[in-house]
Amino acid sequence: MLVWLYHMNQEKLSGTTKETTSLGLTSQLIPNSSEIESLVTEICNTTSIAEFELKLGGFRLYVMRYLTEKNEPTPQPLSPPPLVVTVKTTTDASDLNGSASTSLAISKQEPSFGGIVSFLDRAADEGLMILQSPRVGFFRRSRTIKGKRAPPSCKEKQIIKEGQVLCYIEQLGGELPIESDISGEVIKILLEDGEPVGYGDALIAILPSFPGIKKLQ
């Protein structure tokens, strides 16, 4: 808020000559309206002066303004709250069943993968034969008949014969049957139905049966 006023006071002097001289000097000292406006504008724009007074002879200029408070920047404190909210959200989400099941699923993936690798490492020592994929595609435990899935071709702990179809590899809309090269028992199916497979990937672990030896159940 700006308040300014100016006052011009001319004293009448006796005699014509003195009055003329006084009016001439006064007119030289008194600024015009444009000069006053320019002075006030410069004070307001370039200084932080709150109160100003100017006297020239019978001219008096008084300016008073109310300085606004400095702006307090607030954008920076906005950064910490999102971090706090994120942490809180994570903490709260850990109590939810959905998040708990997700974390369990992740924890199960690592041991299962490590278990398969460990299983394949000791397969030869345990006398197991590994049925491998002859091509790239998707592992299928059964074939599709008229748009419907047939029952699985084999199950774990099932006795199989040489030449028996154990699974299928789906590729380009076709399903290639995978036969067993040996007779024996299915110990472990290493992939889930629909998992992608590459050439030579392990599919099924089989314990061969030898003629003349009856396997203990």
Short mmCIF file of N, CA and C in Angstrom, two decimals, residues 26-151:
data_model
loop_
_atom_site.label_atom_id
_atom_site.label_comp_id
_atom_site.label_asym_id
_atom_site.label_seq_id
_atom_site.Cartn_x
_atom_site.Cartn_y
_atom_site.Cartn_z
N THR A 26 10.04 30.09 -6.51
CA THR A 26 9.20 28.96 -6.10
C THR A 26 8.90 28.05 -7.27
N SER A 27 8.63 28.63 -8.43
CA SER A 27 8.31 27.81 -9.60
C SER A 27 9.50 26.98 -10.04
N GLN A 28 10.73 27.46 -9.79
CA GLN A 28 11.93 26.70 -10.15
C GLN A 28 12.14 25.54 -9.19
N LEU A 29 11.77 25.71 -7.92
CA LEU A 29 12.00 24.64 -6.93
C LEU A 29 10.92 23.58 -6.95
N ILE A 30 9.72 23.96 -7.25
CA ILE A 30 8.61 23.02 -7.18
C ILE A 30 8.62 22.11 -8.41
N PRO A 31 8.71 20.76 -8.23
CA PRO A 31 8.67 19.84 -9.38
C PRO A 31 7.26 19.71 -9.92
N ASN A 32 7.16 19.36 -11.18
CA ASN A 32 5.84 19.16 -11.77
C ASN A 32 5.34 17.75 -11.47
N SER A 33 4.13 17.48 -11.93
CA SER A 33 3.50 16.18 -11.59
C SER A 33 4.25 15.00 -12.19
N SER A 34 4.80 15.13 -13.40
CA SER A 34 5.52 14.01 -14.02
C SER A 34 6.81 13.71 -13.26
N GLU A 35 7.48 14.73 -12.77
CA GLU A 35 8.70 14.54 -12.00
C GLU A 35 8.39 13.86 -10.66
N ILE A 36 7.29 14.28 -10.05
CA ILE A 36 6.88 13.65 -8.79
C ILE A 36 6.58 12.16 -9.00
N GLU A 37 5.86 11.87 -10.06
CA GLU A 37 5.50 10.48 -10.35
C GLU A 37 6.74 9.64 -10.64
N SER A 38 7.70 10.21 -11.37
CA SER A 38 8.93 9.49 -11.68
C SER A 38 9.74 9.20 -10.42
N LEU A 39 9.79 10.19 -9.51
CA LEU A 39 10.53 10.03 -8.26
C LEU A 39 9.90 8.94 -7.39
N VAL A 40 8.58 8.98 -7.28
CA VAL A 40 7.89 7.97 -6.46
C VAL A 40 8.07 6.57 -7.05
N THR A 41 7.99 6.47 -8.37
CA THR A 41 8.17 5.16 -9.03
C THR A 41 9.56 4.60 -8.79
N GLU A 42 10.58 5.45 -8.88
CA GLU A 42 11.95 5.00 -8.67
C GLU A 42 12.17 4.56 -7.22
N ILE A 43 11.58 5.27 -6.28
CA ILE A 43 11.71 4.90 -4.87
C ILE A 43 11.09 3.52 -4.62
N CYS A 44 9.94 3.30 -5.22
CA CYS A 44 9.23 2.04 -4.98
C CYS A 44 9.90 0.86 -5.67
N ASN A 45 10.47 1.08 -6.86
CA ASN A 45 11.01 -0.03 -7.65
C ASN A 45 12.45 -0.38 -7.32
N THR A 46 13.21 0.61 -6.88
CA THR A 46 14.65 0.37 -6.72
C THR A 46 15.13 0.41 -5.28
N THR A 47 14.26 0.76 -4.33
CA THR A 47 14.70 0.85 -2.94
C THR A 47 13.71 0.12 -2.05
N SER A 48 14.11 -0.06 -0.81
CA SER A 48 13.23 -0.68 0.19
C SER A 48 12.83 0.35 1.25
N ILE A 49 12.82 1.64 0.84
CA ILE A 49 12.45 2.73 1.76
C ILE A 49 10.95 2.66 2.02
N ALA A 50 10.60 2.67 3.29
CA ALA A 50 9.18 2.62 3.64
C ALA A 50 8.57 4.00 3.82
N GLU A 51 9.37 4.99 4.16
CA GLU A 51 8.83 6.33 4.42
C GLU A 51 9.81 7.37 3.88
N PHE A 52 9.31 8.34 3.16
CA PHE A 52 10.17 9.33 2.52
C PHE A 52 9.48 10.69 2.59
N GLU A 53 10.30 11.75 2.88
CA GLU A 53 9.77 13.12 2.96
C GLU A 53 10.74 14.07 2.27
N LEU A 54 10.22 14.95 1.44
CA LEU A 54 11.04 15.91 0.70
C LEU A 54 10.43 17.30 0.86
N LYS A 55 11.28 18.27 1.22
CA LYS A 55 10.83 19.67 1.37
C LYS A 55 11.69 20.55 0.49
N LEU A 56 11.04 21.34 -0.35
CA LEU A 56 11.72 22.33 -1.19
C LEU A 56 10.95 23.64 -1.07
N GLY A 57 11.49 24.55 -0.24
CA GLY A 57 10.79 25.82 -0.06
C GLY A 57 9.40 25.58 0.51
N GLY A 58 8.43 26.00 -0.25
CA GLY A 58 7.06 25.79 0.18
C GLY A 58 6.49 24.47 -0.29
N PHE A 59 7.31 23.63 -0.95
CA PHE A 59 6.84 22.33 -1.45
C PHE A 59 7.23 21.24 -0.46
N ARG A 60 6.27 20.37 -0.19
CA ARG A 60 6.52 19.26 0.74
C ARG A 60 5.93 17.98 0.13
N LEU A 61 6.80 16.94 0.00
CA LEU A 61 6.38 15.64 -0.53
C LEU A 61 6.57 14.59 0.55
N TYR A 62 5.53 13.85 0.84
CA TYR A 62 5.61 12.80 1.87
C TYR A 62 5.11 11.50 1.25
N VAL A 63 5.96 10.46 1.34
CA VAL A 63 5.62 9.14 0.78
C VAL A 63 5.74 8.10 1.89
N MET A 64 4.75 7.26 2.02
CA MET A 64 4.79 6.16 2.99
C MET A 64 4.18 4.92 2.33
N ARG A 65 4.85 3.82 2.48
CA ARG A 65 4.33 2.59 1.89
C ARG A 65 4.53 1.43 2.87
N TYR A 66 3.74 0.38 2.70
CA TYR A 66 3.83 -0.81 3.53
C TYR A 66 4.51 -1.90 2.71
N LEU A 67 5.71 -2.25 3.17
CA LEU A 67 6.47 -3.26 2.44
C LEU A 67 5.86 -4.64 2.68
N THR A 68 5.71 -5.40 1.58
CA THR A 68 5.18 -6.76 1.72
C THR A 68 6.26 -7.67 2.27
N GLU A 69 5.84 -8.74 2.98
CA GLU A 69 6.80 -9.67 3.54
C GLU A 69 7.47 -10.47 2.44
N LYS A 70 8.68 -10.92 2.71
CA LYS A 70 9.43 -11.70 1.73
C LYS A 70 8.75 -13.04 1.51
N ASN A 71 8.75 -13.42 0.25
CA ASN A 71 8.14 -14.71 -0.06
C ASN A 71 8.96 -15.85 0.53
N GLU A 72 8.28 -16.76 1.17
CA GLU A 72 8.97 -17.91 1.75
C GLU A 72 8.86 -19.08 0.79
N PRO A 73 9.98 -19.49 0.22
CA PRO A 73 9.91 -20.61 -0.75
C PRO A 73 9.52 -21.91 -0.06
N THR A 74 8.56 -22.60 -0.62
CA THR A 74 8.09 -23.86 -0.03
C THR A 74 8.22 -25.08 -0.94
N PRO A 75 8.81 -24.97 -2.16
CA PRO A 75 8.84 -26.17 -2.99
C PRO A 75 9.72 -27.28 -2.44
N GLN A 76 10.87 -26.91 -1.76
CA GLN A 76 11.82 -27.91 -1.34
C GLN A 76 11.25 -28.90 -0.33
N PRO A 77 10.45 -28.45 0.68
CA PRO A 77 9.92 -29.42 1.63
C PRO A 77 8.99 -30.44 1.01
N LEU A 78 8.59 -30.24 -0.29
CA LEU A 78 7.70 -31.19 -0.92
C LEU A 78 8.41 -32.50 -1.24
N SER A 79 9.76 -32.50 -1.33
CA SER A 79 10.48 -33.72 -1.70
C SER A 79 10.42 -34.80 -0.62
N PRO A 80 10.71 -34.45 0.67
CA PRO A 80 10.69 -35.51 1.69
C PRO A 80 9.37 -36.24 1.84
N PRO A 81 8.19 -35.55 1.80
CA PRO A 81 6.96 -36.29 2.03
C PRO A 81 6.74 -37.48 1.11
N PRO A 82 7.03 -37.38 -0.23
CA PRO A 82 6.83 -38.57 -1.06
C PRO A 82 7.66 -39.75 -0.60
N LEU A 83 8.91 -39.49 -0.11
CA LEU A 83 9.73 -40.57 0.37
C LEU A 83 9.10 -41.24 1.57
N VAL A 84 8.57 -40.42 2.48
CA VAL A 84 7.95 -40.97 3.68
C VAL A 84 6.72 -41.77 3.30
N VAL A 85 5.92 -41.22 2.38
CA VAL A 85 4.71 -41.91 1.98
C VAL A 85 5.05 -43.24 1.31
N THR A 86 6.09 -43.23 0.47
CA THR A 86 6.47 -44.46 -0.21
C THR A 86 6.88 -45.54 0.78
N VAL A 87 7.68 -45.13 1.76
CA VAL A 87 8.12 -46.09 2.77
C VAL A 87 6.93 -46.61 3.55
N LYS A 88 6.01 -45.72 3.90
CA LYS A 88 4.84 -46.12 4.67
C LYS A 88 3.97 -47.05 3.86
N THR A 89 3.84 -46.73 2.57
CA THR A 89 3.02 -47.59 1.71
C THR A 89 3.61 -48.98 1.63
N THR A 90 4.94 -49.05 1.51
CA THR A 90 5.59 -50.35 1.45
C THR A 90 5.38 -51.12 2.73
N THR A 91 5.48 -50.41 3.86
CA THR A 91 5.31 -51.08 5.16
C THR A 91 3.89 -51.58 5.32
N ASP A 92 2.92 -50.73 4.95
CA ASP A 92 1.52 -51.15 5.08
C ASP A 92 1.21 -52.29 4.13
N ALA A 93 1.78 -52.24 2.95
CA ALA A 93 1.48 -53.27 1.96
C ALA A 93 2.01 -54.62 2.39
N SER A 94 3.02 -54.63 3.25
CA SER A 94 3.56 -55.91 3.69
C SER A 94 2.58 -56.66 4.56
N ASP A 95 1.59 -55.96 5.13
CA ASP A 95 0.59 -56.61 5.95
C ASP A 95 -0.56 -57.17 5.13
N LEU A 96 -0.63 -56.81 3.84
CA LEU A 96 -1.73 -57.26 3.02
C LEU A 96 -1.46 -58.66 2.49
N ASN A 97 -2.54 -59.44 2.30
CA ASN A 97 -2.38 -60.81 1.83
C ASN A 97 -1.80 -60.86 0.44
N GLY A 98 -2.21 -59.88 -0.40
CA GLY A 98 -1.72 -59.88 -1.77
C GLY A 98 -0.22 -59.73 -1.84
N SER A 99 0.33 -58.77 -1.08
CA SER A 99 1.76 -58.56 -1.10
C SER A 99 2.49 -59.72 -0.45
N ALA A 100 1.88 -60.29 0.58
CA ALA A 100 2.54 -61.41 1.26
C ALA A 100 2.66 -62.59 0.31
N SER A 101 1.60 -62.86 -0.47
CA SER A 101 1.67 -63.98 -1.39
C SER A 101 2.66 -63.71 -2.50
N THR A 102 2.77 -62.43 -2.93
CA THR A 102 3.74 -62.10 -3.97
C THR A 102 5.15 -62.34 -3.50
N SER A 103 5.45 -61.92 -2.26
CA SER A 103 6.79 -62.12 -1.74
C SER A 103 7.09 -63.60 -1.58
N LEU A 104 6.06 -64.39 -1.23
CA LEU A 104 6.26 -65.83 -1.11
C LEU A 104 6.55 -66.44 -2.48
N ALA A 105 5.86 -65.92 -3.50
CA ALA A 105 6.10 -66.46 -4.85
C ALA A 105 7.52 -66.19 -5.28
N ILE A 106 8.03 -64.99 -4.97
CA ILE A 106 9.40 -64.67 -5.34
C ILE A 106 10.38 -65.54 -4.58
N SER A 107 10.09 -65.76 -3.30
CA SER A 107 11.01 -66.58 -2.51
C SER A 107 11.00 -68.03 -2.97
N LYS A 108 9.89 -68.47 -3.57
CA LYS A 108 9.83 -69.84 -4.05
C LYS A 108 10.57 -70.03 -5.36
N GLN A 109 10.66 -68.97 -6.16
CA GLN A 109 11.30 -69.11 -7.46
C GLN A 109 12.78 -69.41 -7.35
N GLU A 110 13.45 -68.76 -6.43
CA GLU A 110 14.88 -68.98 -6.30
C GLU A 110 15.22 -70.41 -5.87
N PRO A 111 14.60 -70.92 -4.79
CA PRO A 111 14.90 -72.28 -4.39
C PRO A 111 14.54 -73.29 -5.46
N SER A 112 13.41 -73.09 -6.19
CA SER A 112 13.01 -74.06 -7.20
C SER A 112 14.04 -74.12 -8.31
N PHE A 113 14.52 -72.95 -8.76
CA PHE A 113 15.53 -72.94 -9.81
C PHE A 113 16.83 -73.57 -9.31
N GLY A 114 17.23 -73.17 -8.10
CA GLY A 114 18.44 -73.75 -7.54
C GLY A 114 18.28 -75.23 -7.29
N GLY A 115 17.02 -75.66 -6.93
CA GLY A 115 16.78 -77.07 -6.70
C GLY A 115 16.91 -77.89 -7.97
N ILE A 116 16.43 -77.34 -9.09
CA ILE A 116 16.53 -78.05 -10.37
C ILE A 116 17.99 -78.19 -10.79
N VAL A 117 18.75 -77.11 -10.65
CA VAL A 117 20.18 -77.17 -11.01
C VAL A 117 20.89 -78.20 -10.14
N SER A 118 20.60 -78.14 -8.84
CA SER A 118 21.22 -79.11 -7.93
C SER A 118 20.78 -80.53 -8.27
N PHE A 119 19.51 -80.68 -8.63
CA PHE A 119 18.98 -82.00 -8.99
C PHE A 119 19.68 -82.55 -10.23
N LEU A 120 19.87 -81.70 -11.23
CA LEU A 120 20.54 -82.14 -12.46
C LEU A 120 22.00 -82.47 -12.21
N ASP A 121 22.63 -81.77 -11.27
CA ASP A 121 24.03 -82.03 -10.97
C ASP A 121 24.23 -83.43 -10.37
N ARG A 122 23.30 -83.84 -9.56
CA ARG A 122 23.45 -85.15 -8.91
C ARG A 122 22.68 -86.27 -9.62
N ALA A 123 22.04 -85.93 -10.76
CA ALA A 123 21.25 -86.93 -11.48
C ALA A 123 22.11 -88.10 -11.94
N ALA A 124 23.27 -87.80 -12.48
CA ALA A 124 24.15 -88.87 -12.98
C ALA A 124 24.62 -89.76 -11.84
N ASP A 125 24.91 -89.16 -10.68
CA ASP A 125 25.36 -89.95 -9.53
C ASP A 125 24.26 -90.87 -9.03
N GLU A 126 23.01 -90.47 -9.20
CA GLU A 126 21.90 -91.28 -8.73
C GLU A 126 21.38 -92.22 -9.81
N GLY A 127 22.04 -92.22 -10.97
CA GLY A 127 21.66 -93.15 -12.03
C GLY A 127 20.44 -92.72 -12.80
N LEU A 128 20.11 -91.42 -12.80
CA LEU A 128 18.93 -90.93 -13.50
C LEU A 128 19.26 -90.56 -14.94
N MET A 129 18.28 -90.74 -15.81
CA MET A 129 18.39 -90.33 -17.20
C MET A 129 17.51 -89.09 -17.41
N ILE A 130 18.03 -88.12 -18.13
CA ILE A 130 17.30 -86.87 -18.36
C ILE A 130 16.78 -86.84 -19.79
N LEU A 131 15.46 -86.72 -19.90
CA LEU A 131 14.84 -86.57 -21.22
C LEU A 131 14.97 -85.12 -21.65
N GLN A 132 15.59 -84.89 -22.82
CA GLN A 132 15.88 -83.53 -23.28
C GLN A 132 14.99 -83.14 -24.45
N SER A 133 14.84 -81.83 -24.63
CA SER A 133 13.99 -81.30 -25.70
C SER A 133 14.76 -81.32 -27.02
N PRO A 134 14.17 -81.86 -28.07
CA PRO A 134 14.86 -81.90 -29.37
C PRO A 134 14.67 -80.63 -30.20
N ARG A 135 13.86 -79.69 -29.70
CA ARG A 135 13.62 -78.46 -30.45
C ARG A 135 13.20 -77.34 -29.50
N VAL A 136 13.05 -76.15 -30.08
CA VAL A 136 12.62 -74.98 -29.33
C VAL A 136 11.10 -74.85 -29.40
N GLY A 137 10.49 -74.51 -28.29
CA GLY A 137 9.04 -74.35 -28.29
C GLY A 137 8.51 -74.17 -26.88
N PHE A 138 7.34 -74.74 -26.61
CA PHE A 138 6.70 -74.66 -25.30
C PHE A 138 6.41 -76.07 -24.80
N PHE A 139 6.72 -76.30 -23.54
CA PHE A 139 6.52 -77.60 -22.92
C PHE A 139 5.04 -77.83 -22.65
N ARG A 140 4.54 -78.98 -23.10
CA ARG A 140 3.15 -79.35 -22.86
C ARG A 140 3.12 -80.78 -22.30
N ARG A 141 2.40 -80.94 -21.20
CA ARG A 141 2.30 -82.27 -20.59
C ARG A 141 1.28 -83.15 -21.31
N SER A 142 0.43 -82.53 -22.12
CA SER A 142 -0.56 -83.30 -22.87
C SER A 142 -0.83 -82.62 -24.20
N ARG A 143 -1.51 -83.30 -25.08
CA ARG A 143 -1.83 -82.73 -26.39
C ARG A 143 -3.21 -82.11 -26.36
N THR A 144 -3.49 -81.28 -27.38
CA THR A 144 -4.79 -80.63 -27.51
C THR A 144 -5.63 -81.38 -28.53
N ILE A 145 -6.83 -81.77 -28.12
CA ILE A 145 -7.73 -82.48 -29.00
C ILE A 145 -9.03 -81.70 -29.12
N LYS A 146 -9.29 -81.18 -30.31
CA LYS A 146 -10.50 -80.40 -30.58
C LYS A 146 -10.63 -79.21 -29.62
N GLY A 147 -9.51 -78.54 -29.41
CA GLY A 147 -9.51 -77.35 -28.57
C GLY A 147 -9.48 -77.62 -27.08
N LYS A 148 -9.43 -78.86 -26.66
CA LYS A 148 -9.42 -79.20 -25.25
C LYS A 148 -8.15 -79.96 -24.91
N ARG A 149 -7.66 -79.74 -23.68
CA ARG A 149 -6.45 -80.40 -23.22
C ARG A 149 -6.79 -81.82 -22.73
N ALA A 150 -6.00 -82.76 -23.24
CA ALA A 150 -6.14 -84.15 -22.78
C ALA A 150 -5.44 -84.30 -21.43
N PRO A 151 -5.69 -85.39 -20.72
CA PRO A 151 -4.98 -85.63 -19.46
C PRO A 151 -3.48 -85.72 -19.68
#
